[in-house]
Coordinates of C-alpha atoms in Angstrom, one line a residue:
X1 CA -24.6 41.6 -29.3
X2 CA -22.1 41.2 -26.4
X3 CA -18.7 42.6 -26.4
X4 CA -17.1 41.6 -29.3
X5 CA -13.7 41.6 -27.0
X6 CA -14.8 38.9 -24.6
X7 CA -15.7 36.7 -27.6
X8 CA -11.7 36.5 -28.6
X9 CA -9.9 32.9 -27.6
X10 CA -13.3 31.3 -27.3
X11 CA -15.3 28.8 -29.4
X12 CA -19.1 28.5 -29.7
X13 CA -21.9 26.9 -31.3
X14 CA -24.2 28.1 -33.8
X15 CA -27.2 28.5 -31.3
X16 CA -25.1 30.2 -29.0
X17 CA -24.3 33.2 -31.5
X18 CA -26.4 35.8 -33.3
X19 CA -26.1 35.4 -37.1
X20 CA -24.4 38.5 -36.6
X21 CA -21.7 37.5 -34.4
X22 CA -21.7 34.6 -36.7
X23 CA -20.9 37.0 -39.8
X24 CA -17.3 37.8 -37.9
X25 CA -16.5 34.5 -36.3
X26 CA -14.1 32.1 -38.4
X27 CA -15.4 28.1 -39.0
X28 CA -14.1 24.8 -37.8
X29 CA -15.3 22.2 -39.7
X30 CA -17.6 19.2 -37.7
X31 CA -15.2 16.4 -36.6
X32 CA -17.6 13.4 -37.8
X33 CA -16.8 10.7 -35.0
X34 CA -15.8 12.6 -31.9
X35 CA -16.8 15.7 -30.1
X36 CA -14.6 18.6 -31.4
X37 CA -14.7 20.1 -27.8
X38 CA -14.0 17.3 -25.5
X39 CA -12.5 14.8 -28.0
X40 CA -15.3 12.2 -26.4
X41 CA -16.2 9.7 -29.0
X42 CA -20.1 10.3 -30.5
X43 CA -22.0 7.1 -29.7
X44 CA -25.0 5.6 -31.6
X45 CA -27.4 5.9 -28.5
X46 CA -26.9 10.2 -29.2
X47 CA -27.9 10.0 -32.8
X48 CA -30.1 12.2 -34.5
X49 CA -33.1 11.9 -37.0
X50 CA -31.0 13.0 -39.2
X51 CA -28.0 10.5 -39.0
X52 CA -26.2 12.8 -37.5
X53 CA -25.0 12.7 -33.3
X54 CA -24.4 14.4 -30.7
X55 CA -22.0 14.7 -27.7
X56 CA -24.0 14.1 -24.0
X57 CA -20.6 14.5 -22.2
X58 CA -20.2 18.6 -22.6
X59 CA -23.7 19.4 -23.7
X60 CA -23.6 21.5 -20.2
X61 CA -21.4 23.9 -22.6
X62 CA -23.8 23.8 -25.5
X63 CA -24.8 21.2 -27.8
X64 CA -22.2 20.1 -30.6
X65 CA -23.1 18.1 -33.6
X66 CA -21.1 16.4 -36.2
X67 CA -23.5 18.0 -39.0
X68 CA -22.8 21.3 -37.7
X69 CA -19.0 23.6 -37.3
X70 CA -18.2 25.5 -33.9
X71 CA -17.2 29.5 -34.5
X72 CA -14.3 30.9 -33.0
X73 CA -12.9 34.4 -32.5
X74 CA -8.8 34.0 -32.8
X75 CA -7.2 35.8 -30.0
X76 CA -5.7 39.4 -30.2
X77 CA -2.5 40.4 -28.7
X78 CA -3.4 42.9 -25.1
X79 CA -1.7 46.2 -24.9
X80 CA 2.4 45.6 -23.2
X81 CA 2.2 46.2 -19.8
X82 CA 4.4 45.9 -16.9
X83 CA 1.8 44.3 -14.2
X84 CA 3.9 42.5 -11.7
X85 CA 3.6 44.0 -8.1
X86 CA 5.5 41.5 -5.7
X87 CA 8.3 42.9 -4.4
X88 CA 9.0 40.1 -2.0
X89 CA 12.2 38.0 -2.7
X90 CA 12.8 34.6 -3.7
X91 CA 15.4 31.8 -2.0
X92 CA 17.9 30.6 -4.5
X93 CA 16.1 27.9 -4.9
X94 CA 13.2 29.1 -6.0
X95 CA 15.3 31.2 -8.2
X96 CA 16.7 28.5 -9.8
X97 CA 13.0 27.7 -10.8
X98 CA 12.0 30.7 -11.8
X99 CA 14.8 31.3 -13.9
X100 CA 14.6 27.8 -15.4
X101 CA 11.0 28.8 -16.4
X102 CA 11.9 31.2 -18.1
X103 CA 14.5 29.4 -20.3
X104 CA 11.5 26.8 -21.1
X105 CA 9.2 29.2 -22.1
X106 CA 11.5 30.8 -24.3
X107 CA 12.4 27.3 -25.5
X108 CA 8.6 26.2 -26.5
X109 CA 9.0 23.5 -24.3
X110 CA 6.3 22.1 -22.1
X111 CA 7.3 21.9 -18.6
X112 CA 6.8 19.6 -15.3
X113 CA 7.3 21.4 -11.9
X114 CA 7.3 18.8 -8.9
X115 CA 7.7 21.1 -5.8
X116 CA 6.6 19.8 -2.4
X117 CA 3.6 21.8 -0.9
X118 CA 4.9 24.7 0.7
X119 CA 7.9 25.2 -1.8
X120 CA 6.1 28.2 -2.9
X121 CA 5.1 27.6 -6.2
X122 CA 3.0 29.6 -6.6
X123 CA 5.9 33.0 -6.5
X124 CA 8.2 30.9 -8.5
X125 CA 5.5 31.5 -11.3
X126 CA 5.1 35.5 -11.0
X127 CA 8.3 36.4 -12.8
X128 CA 6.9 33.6 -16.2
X129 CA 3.3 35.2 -16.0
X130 CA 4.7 38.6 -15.7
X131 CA 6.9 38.3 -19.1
X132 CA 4.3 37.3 -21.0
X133 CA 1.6 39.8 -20.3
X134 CA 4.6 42.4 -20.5
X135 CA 4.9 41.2 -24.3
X136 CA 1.2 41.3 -24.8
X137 CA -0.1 38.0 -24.7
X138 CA -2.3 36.1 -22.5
X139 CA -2.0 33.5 -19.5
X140 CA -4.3 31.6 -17.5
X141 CA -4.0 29.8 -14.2
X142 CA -6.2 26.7 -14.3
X143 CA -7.1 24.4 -10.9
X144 CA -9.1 21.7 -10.4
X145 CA -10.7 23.0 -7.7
X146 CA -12.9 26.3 -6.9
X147 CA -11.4 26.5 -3.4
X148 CA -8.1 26.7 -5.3
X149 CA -8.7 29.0 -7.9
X150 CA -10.8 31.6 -5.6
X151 CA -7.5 31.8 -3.4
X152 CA -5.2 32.2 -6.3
X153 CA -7.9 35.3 -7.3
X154 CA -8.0 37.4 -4.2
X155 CA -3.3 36.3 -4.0
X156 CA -3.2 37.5 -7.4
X157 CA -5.3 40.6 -7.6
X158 CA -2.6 41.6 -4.8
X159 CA 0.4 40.9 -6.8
X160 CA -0.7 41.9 -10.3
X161 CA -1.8 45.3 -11.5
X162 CA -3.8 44.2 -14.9
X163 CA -7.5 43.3 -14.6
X164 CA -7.7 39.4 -13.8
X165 CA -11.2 36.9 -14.4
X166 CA -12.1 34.2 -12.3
X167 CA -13.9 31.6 -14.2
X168 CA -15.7 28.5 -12.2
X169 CA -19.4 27.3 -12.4
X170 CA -20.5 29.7 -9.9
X171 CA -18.5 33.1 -11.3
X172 CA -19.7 35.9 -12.8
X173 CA -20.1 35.9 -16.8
X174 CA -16.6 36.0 -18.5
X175 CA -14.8 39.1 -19.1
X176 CA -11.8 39.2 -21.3
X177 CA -8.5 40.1 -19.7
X178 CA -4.8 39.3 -20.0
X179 CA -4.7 37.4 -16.8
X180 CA -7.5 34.6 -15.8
X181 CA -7.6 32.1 -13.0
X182 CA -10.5 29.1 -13.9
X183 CA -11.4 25.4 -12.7
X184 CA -9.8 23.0 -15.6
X185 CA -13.5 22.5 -16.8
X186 CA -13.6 26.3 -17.8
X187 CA -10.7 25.5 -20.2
X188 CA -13.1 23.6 -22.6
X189 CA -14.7 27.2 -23.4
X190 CA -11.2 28.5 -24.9
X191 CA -9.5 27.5 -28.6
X192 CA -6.0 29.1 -29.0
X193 CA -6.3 31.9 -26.7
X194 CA -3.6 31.4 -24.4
X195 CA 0.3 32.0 -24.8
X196 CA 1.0 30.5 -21.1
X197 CA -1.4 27.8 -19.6
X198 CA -0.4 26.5 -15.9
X199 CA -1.8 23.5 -14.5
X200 CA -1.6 23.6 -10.8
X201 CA -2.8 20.3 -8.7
X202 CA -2.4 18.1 -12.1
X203 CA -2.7 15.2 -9.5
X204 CA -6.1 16.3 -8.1
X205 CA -9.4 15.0 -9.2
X206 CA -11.3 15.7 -11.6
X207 CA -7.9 16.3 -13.9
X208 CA -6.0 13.6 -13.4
X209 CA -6.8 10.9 -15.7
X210 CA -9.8 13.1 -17.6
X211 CA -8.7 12.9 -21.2
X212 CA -11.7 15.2 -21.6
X213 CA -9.5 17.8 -19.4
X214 CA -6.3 16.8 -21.2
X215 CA -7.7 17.7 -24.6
X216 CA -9.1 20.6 -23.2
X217 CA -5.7 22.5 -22.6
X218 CA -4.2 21.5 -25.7
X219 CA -7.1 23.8 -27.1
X220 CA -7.0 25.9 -24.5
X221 CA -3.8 26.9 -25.7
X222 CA -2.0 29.1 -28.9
X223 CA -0.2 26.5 -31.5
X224 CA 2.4 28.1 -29.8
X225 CA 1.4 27.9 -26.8
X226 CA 3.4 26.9 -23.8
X227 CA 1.7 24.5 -20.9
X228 CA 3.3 24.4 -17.5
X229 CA 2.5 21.7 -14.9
X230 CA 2.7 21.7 -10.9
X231 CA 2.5 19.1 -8.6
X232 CA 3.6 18.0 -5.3
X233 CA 2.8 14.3 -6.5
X234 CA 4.1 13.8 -9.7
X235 CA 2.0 11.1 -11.3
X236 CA 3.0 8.0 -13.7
X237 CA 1.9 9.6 -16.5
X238 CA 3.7 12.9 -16.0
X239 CA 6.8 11.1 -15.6
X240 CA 6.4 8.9 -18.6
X241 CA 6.3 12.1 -20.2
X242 CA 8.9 13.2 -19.0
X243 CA 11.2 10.1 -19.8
X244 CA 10.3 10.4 -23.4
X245 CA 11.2 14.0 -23.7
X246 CA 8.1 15.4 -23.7
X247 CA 8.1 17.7 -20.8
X248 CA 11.0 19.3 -19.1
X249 CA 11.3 18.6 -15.2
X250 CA 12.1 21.2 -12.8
X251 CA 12.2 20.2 -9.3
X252 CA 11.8 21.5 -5.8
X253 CA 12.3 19.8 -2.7
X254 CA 12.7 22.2 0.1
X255 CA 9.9 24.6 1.2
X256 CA 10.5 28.6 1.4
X257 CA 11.8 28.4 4.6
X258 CA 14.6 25.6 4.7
X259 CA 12.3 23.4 6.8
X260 CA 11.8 19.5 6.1
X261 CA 8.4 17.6 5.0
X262 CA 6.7 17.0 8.6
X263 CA 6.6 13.0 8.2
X264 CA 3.2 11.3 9.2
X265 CA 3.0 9.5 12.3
X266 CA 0.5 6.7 13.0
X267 CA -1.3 6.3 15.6
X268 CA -3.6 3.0 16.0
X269 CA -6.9 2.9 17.5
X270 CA -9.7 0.3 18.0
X271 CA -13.4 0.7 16.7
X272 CA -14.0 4.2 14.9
X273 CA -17.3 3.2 13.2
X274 CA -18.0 1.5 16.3
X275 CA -17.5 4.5 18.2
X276 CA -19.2 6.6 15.9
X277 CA -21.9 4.7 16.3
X278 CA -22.2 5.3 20.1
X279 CA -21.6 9.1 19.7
X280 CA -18.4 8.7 20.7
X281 CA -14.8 8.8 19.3
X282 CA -11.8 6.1 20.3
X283 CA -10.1 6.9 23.8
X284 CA -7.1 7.6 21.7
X285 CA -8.1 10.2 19.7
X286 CA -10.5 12.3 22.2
X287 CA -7.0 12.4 24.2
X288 CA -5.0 13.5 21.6
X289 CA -7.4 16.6 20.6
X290 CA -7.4 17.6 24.2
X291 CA -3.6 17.4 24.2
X292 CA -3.6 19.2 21.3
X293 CA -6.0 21.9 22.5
X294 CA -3.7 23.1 25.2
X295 CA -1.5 24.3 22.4
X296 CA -4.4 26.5 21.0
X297 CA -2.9 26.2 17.7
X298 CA -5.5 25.5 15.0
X299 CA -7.1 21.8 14.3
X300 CA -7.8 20.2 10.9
X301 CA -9.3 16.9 11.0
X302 CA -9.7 15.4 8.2
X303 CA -12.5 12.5 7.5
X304 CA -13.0 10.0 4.5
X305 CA -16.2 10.9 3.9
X306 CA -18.7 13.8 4.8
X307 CA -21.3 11.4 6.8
X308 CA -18.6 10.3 9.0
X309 CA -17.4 14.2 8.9
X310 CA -21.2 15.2 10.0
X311 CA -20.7 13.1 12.8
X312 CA -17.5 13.5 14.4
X313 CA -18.4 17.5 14.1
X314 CA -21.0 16.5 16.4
X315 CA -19.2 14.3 18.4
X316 CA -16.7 17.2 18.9
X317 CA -19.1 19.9 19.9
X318 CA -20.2 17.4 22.6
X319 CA -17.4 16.7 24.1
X320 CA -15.1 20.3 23.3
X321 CA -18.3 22.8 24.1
X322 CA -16.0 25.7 24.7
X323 CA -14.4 25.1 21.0
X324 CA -15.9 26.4 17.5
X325 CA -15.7 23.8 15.6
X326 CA -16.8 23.9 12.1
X327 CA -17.4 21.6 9.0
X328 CA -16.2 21.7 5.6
X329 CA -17.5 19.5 2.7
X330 CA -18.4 19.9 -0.6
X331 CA -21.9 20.0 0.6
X332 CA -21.5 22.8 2.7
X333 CA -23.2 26.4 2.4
X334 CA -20.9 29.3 2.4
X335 CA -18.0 27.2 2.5
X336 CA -15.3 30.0 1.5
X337 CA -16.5 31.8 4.5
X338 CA -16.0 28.7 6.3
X339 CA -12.4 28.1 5.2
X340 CA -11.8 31.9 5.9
X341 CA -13.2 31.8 9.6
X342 CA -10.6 29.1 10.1
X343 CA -8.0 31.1 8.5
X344 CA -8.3 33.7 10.9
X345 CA -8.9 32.1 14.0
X346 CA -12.9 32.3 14.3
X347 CA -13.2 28.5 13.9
X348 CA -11.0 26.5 16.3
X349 CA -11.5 23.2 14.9
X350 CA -12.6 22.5 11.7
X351 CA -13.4 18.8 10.2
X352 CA -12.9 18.5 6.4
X353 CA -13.3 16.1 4.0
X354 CA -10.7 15.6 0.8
X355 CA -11.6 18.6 -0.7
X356 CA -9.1 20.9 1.1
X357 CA -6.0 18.5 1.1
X358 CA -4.6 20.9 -1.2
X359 CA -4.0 24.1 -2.4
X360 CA -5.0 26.1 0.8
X361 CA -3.0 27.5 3.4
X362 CA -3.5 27.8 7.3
X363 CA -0.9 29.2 9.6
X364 CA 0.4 27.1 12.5
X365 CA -1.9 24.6 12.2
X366 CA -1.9 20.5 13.2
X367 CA -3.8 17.5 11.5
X368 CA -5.5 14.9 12.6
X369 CA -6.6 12.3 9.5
X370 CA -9.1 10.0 11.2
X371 CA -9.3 6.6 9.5
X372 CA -6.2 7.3 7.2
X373 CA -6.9 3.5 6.3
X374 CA -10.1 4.1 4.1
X375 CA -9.8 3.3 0.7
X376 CA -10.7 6.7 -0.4
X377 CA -7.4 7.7 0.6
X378 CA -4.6 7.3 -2.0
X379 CA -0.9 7.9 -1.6
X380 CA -1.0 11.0 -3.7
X381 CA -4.2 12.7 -1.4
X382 CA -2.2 11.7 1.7
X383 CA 0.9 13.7 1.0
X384 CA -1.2 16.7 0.0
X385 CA -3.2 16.5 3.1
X386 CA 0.4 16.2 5.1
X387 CA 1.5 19.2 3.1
X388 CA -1.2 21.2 4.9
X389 CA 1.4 21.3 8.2
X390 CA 4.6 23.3 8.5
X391 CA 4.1 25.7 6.3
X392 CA 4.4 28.7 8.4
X393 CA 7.6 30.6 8.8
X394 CA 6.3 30.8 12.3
X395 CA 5.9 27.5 12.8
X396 CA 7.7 25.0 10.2
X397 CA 6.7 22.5 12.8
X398 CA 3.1 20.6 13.7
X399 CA 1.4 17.2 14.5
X400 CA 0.6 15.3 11.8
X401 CA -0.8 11.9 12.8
X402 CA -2.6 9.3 10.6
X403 CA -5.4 7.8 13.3
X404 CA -5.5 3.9 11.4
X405 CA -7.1 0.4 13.1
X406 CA -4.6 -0.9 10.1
X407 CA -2.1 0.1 7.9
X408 CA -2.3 -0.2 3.4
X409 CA 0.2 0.5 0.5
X410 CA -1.2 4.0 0.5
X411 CA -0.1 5.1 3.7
X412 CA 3.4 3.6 3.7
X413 CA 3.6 4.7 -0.1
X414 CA 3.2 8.6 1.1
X415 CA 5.3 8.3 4.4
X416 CA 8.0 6.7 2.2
X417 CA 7.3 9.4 0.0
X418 CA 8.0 12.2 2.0
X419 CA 11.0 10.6 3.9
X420 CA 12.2 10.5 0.5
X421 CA 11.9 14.0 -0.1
X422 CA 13.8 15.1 2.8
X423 CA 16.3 13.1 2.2
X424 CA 16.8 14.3 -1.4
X425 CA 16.3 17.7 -0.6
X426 CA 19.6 17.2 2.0
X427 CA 17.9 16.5 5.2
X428 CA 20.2 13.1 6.0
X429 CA 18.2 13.6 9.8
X430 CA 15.2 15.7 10.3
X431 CA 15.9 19.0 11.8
X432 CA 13.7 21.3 12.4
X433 CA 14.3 25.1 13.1
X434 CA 11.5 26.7 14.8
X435 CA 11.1 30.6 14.8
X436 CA 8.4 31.2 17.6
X437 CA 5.8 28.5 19.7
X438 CA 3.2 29.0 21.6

């Protein structure tokens, strides 16, 4: 029998539990025509001898079956603790955040933070997460992405004193403590154990659109339970929400230090796949990476799609043999050490696809987004990937270029988008205010 602790704020199948465990566990009755997990409708191709079916879409979790109930363990209050560590200080508008928070959690009220990347979200939240652990209850940090919530992890194990779990596929086995940072998809493992759920990157695949996901916090959470939700790209749905008074807005449009959105500037070239195809890249953008290398600041260039990453790492390493240049990709081995190498300076150049256009942080760096055209692109990845430059104190400034043989509703879409931003935010003309170059 496992800790009985770890088993509070969770659901489970019979087959998963000792009879037992079983014994102390409370009973929720089979739904009969949808999965009481992941809300999916049961379908007649998953039906068993017995009449009864079963749900393919979260099986990964554990079989459910509408002939038999799930067990839960209902969540226990933690000891009162004051946790909170971070001493740093927040700008009054961040404050304003922060405090507004508060007010919203104390209301019950389900709330909507759109803050551009680099707004600093993420300390805006401390003083909310703080309050409720300090009151005994329990608050989890959920991302779409690993990359995301392993960062959070190691930023939050530095700024809170209470014992915190990381939950993602590849984590170790689930320990219960007052504070946990997961992947969205982790979330379907919880009923009613949290008092505080935040949603970061609600714009980010796989969450946005997943009703799967969607019904997954709503159990995740208490029945009095309060959700928060961050984004730097609000979506249509959040803000349909919003008009019909079911989430509170809080908005943020100037980052931490006073500096505008860095707004996208295309530059048009002839023939990448052609290029490609000659193991080469367009004149145009082999001249502005050696332009750019004089600077010695970092590089991320961003491709569509990991072939086409693949080869213009190899390209680069041709042509820039004094350069370490590395690649990151969902396919790639050891790719937090990758991202970390970059981080500090180990990696020079480093090609990416999607999967860090948000949530990650790299000092002083530019970015380069080679065929900013492609389809795979949307409005919504494009401003996160621009969010990636200026966000150093050091350097609130960078290139940010968009490399395009054309031009598409999603790339005037996120330029428009940003220059909107800055102009709402107060910058009439883009100024920036630069506290050291190279």
């Amino acid at each position: 029998m496992i800790n009985l602790e770890d088993l509070y704020g969770r659901w489970f199948t019979k087959h998963q539990l000792t009879a037992e465990e079983r014994a102390l566990a409370q009973e929720l009755s089979p739904q009969q025509d949808r999965c009481h997990r992941c809300a999916t409708p049961y379908q007649e191709e998953y039906k068993l001898p017995n009449d009864a079916y079963y749900c393919r879409e979260c099986i990964l979790l554990g079989r459910i079956r509408s002939d038999e109930p799930l067990y839960y363990f209902p969540q226990q209050d933690f000891p009162k603790q004051d946790v909170l560590k971070w001493k740093g200080q927040l700008t009054p508008y961040q404050t304003e955040i922060s405090e507004g928070l508060y007010q919203q959690i104390q209301n019950n009220q389900a709330t909507l933070v759109h803050a551009v990347t680099g707004a600093g979200k993420t300390e805006m939240m401390y003083q909310a997460v703080a309050q409720i652990i300090e009151n005994g209850g329990a608050v989890c940090l959920a991302s779409p992405r690993i990359d995301v919530c392993i960062e959070l992890y190691k930023r939050l194990q530095k700024e809170f004193s209470c014992p915190i779990s990381l939950l993602h596929g590849e984590s170790k086995p689930y320990f219960r403590t007052p504070l946990a940072i997961a992947t969205t998809h982790q979330l379907l493992k919880f009923y009613h154990a949290f008092d505080l759920l935040l949603i970061d990157e609600v714009d980010a695949f796989p969450y946005v659109d997943n009703p799967m996901l969607y019904h997954a916090v709503e159990n995740a959470l208490k029945p009095e339970g309060v959700p928060i939700f961050l984004t730097a790209t609000s979506t249509d749905e959040l803000d349909k929400m919003v008009g019909k008074g079911r989430l509170v807005k809080l908005q943020l449009l100037r980052r931490f230090h006073g500096n505008p959105l860095i707004v996208p500037k295309k530059i048009w070239m002839q023939s990448f796949q052609a290029s490609l195809a000659k193991n080469t890249l367009p004149t145009i953008c082999l001249e502005s990476i050696r332009k750019q290398r004089i600077s010695q600041f970092p590089l991320l260039v961003f491709a569509p799609q990991i072939k086409t990453g693949q080869q213009i790492k190899r390209i680069l390493e041709q042509f820039f043999p004094d350069e370490t240049i590395g690649l990151v990709s969902s396919q790639t081995e050891e790719r937090l050490e990758m991202v970390e190498k970059f981080r500090q300076g180990e990696i020079k150049i480093s090609v990416a696809t999607t999967i860090l256009e948000g949530g990650v942080t790299f000092p002083c760096v530019d970015v380069f987004v080679f065929e900013a055209h492609h389809r795979l692109y949307n409005s919504s990845s494009l401003v996160q990937i621009s969010g990636r430059v200026g966000r150093s104190m050091d350097r609130p400034t960078g290139n940010l270029f968009f490399f395009i043989e054309e031009t598409n509703h999603a790339i005037e879409k996120s330029i428009q988008e940003i220059k909107d931003m800055n102009k709402e935010a107060g910058y009439a003309k883009v100024h920036l205010m630069p506290r050291g170059s190279r």
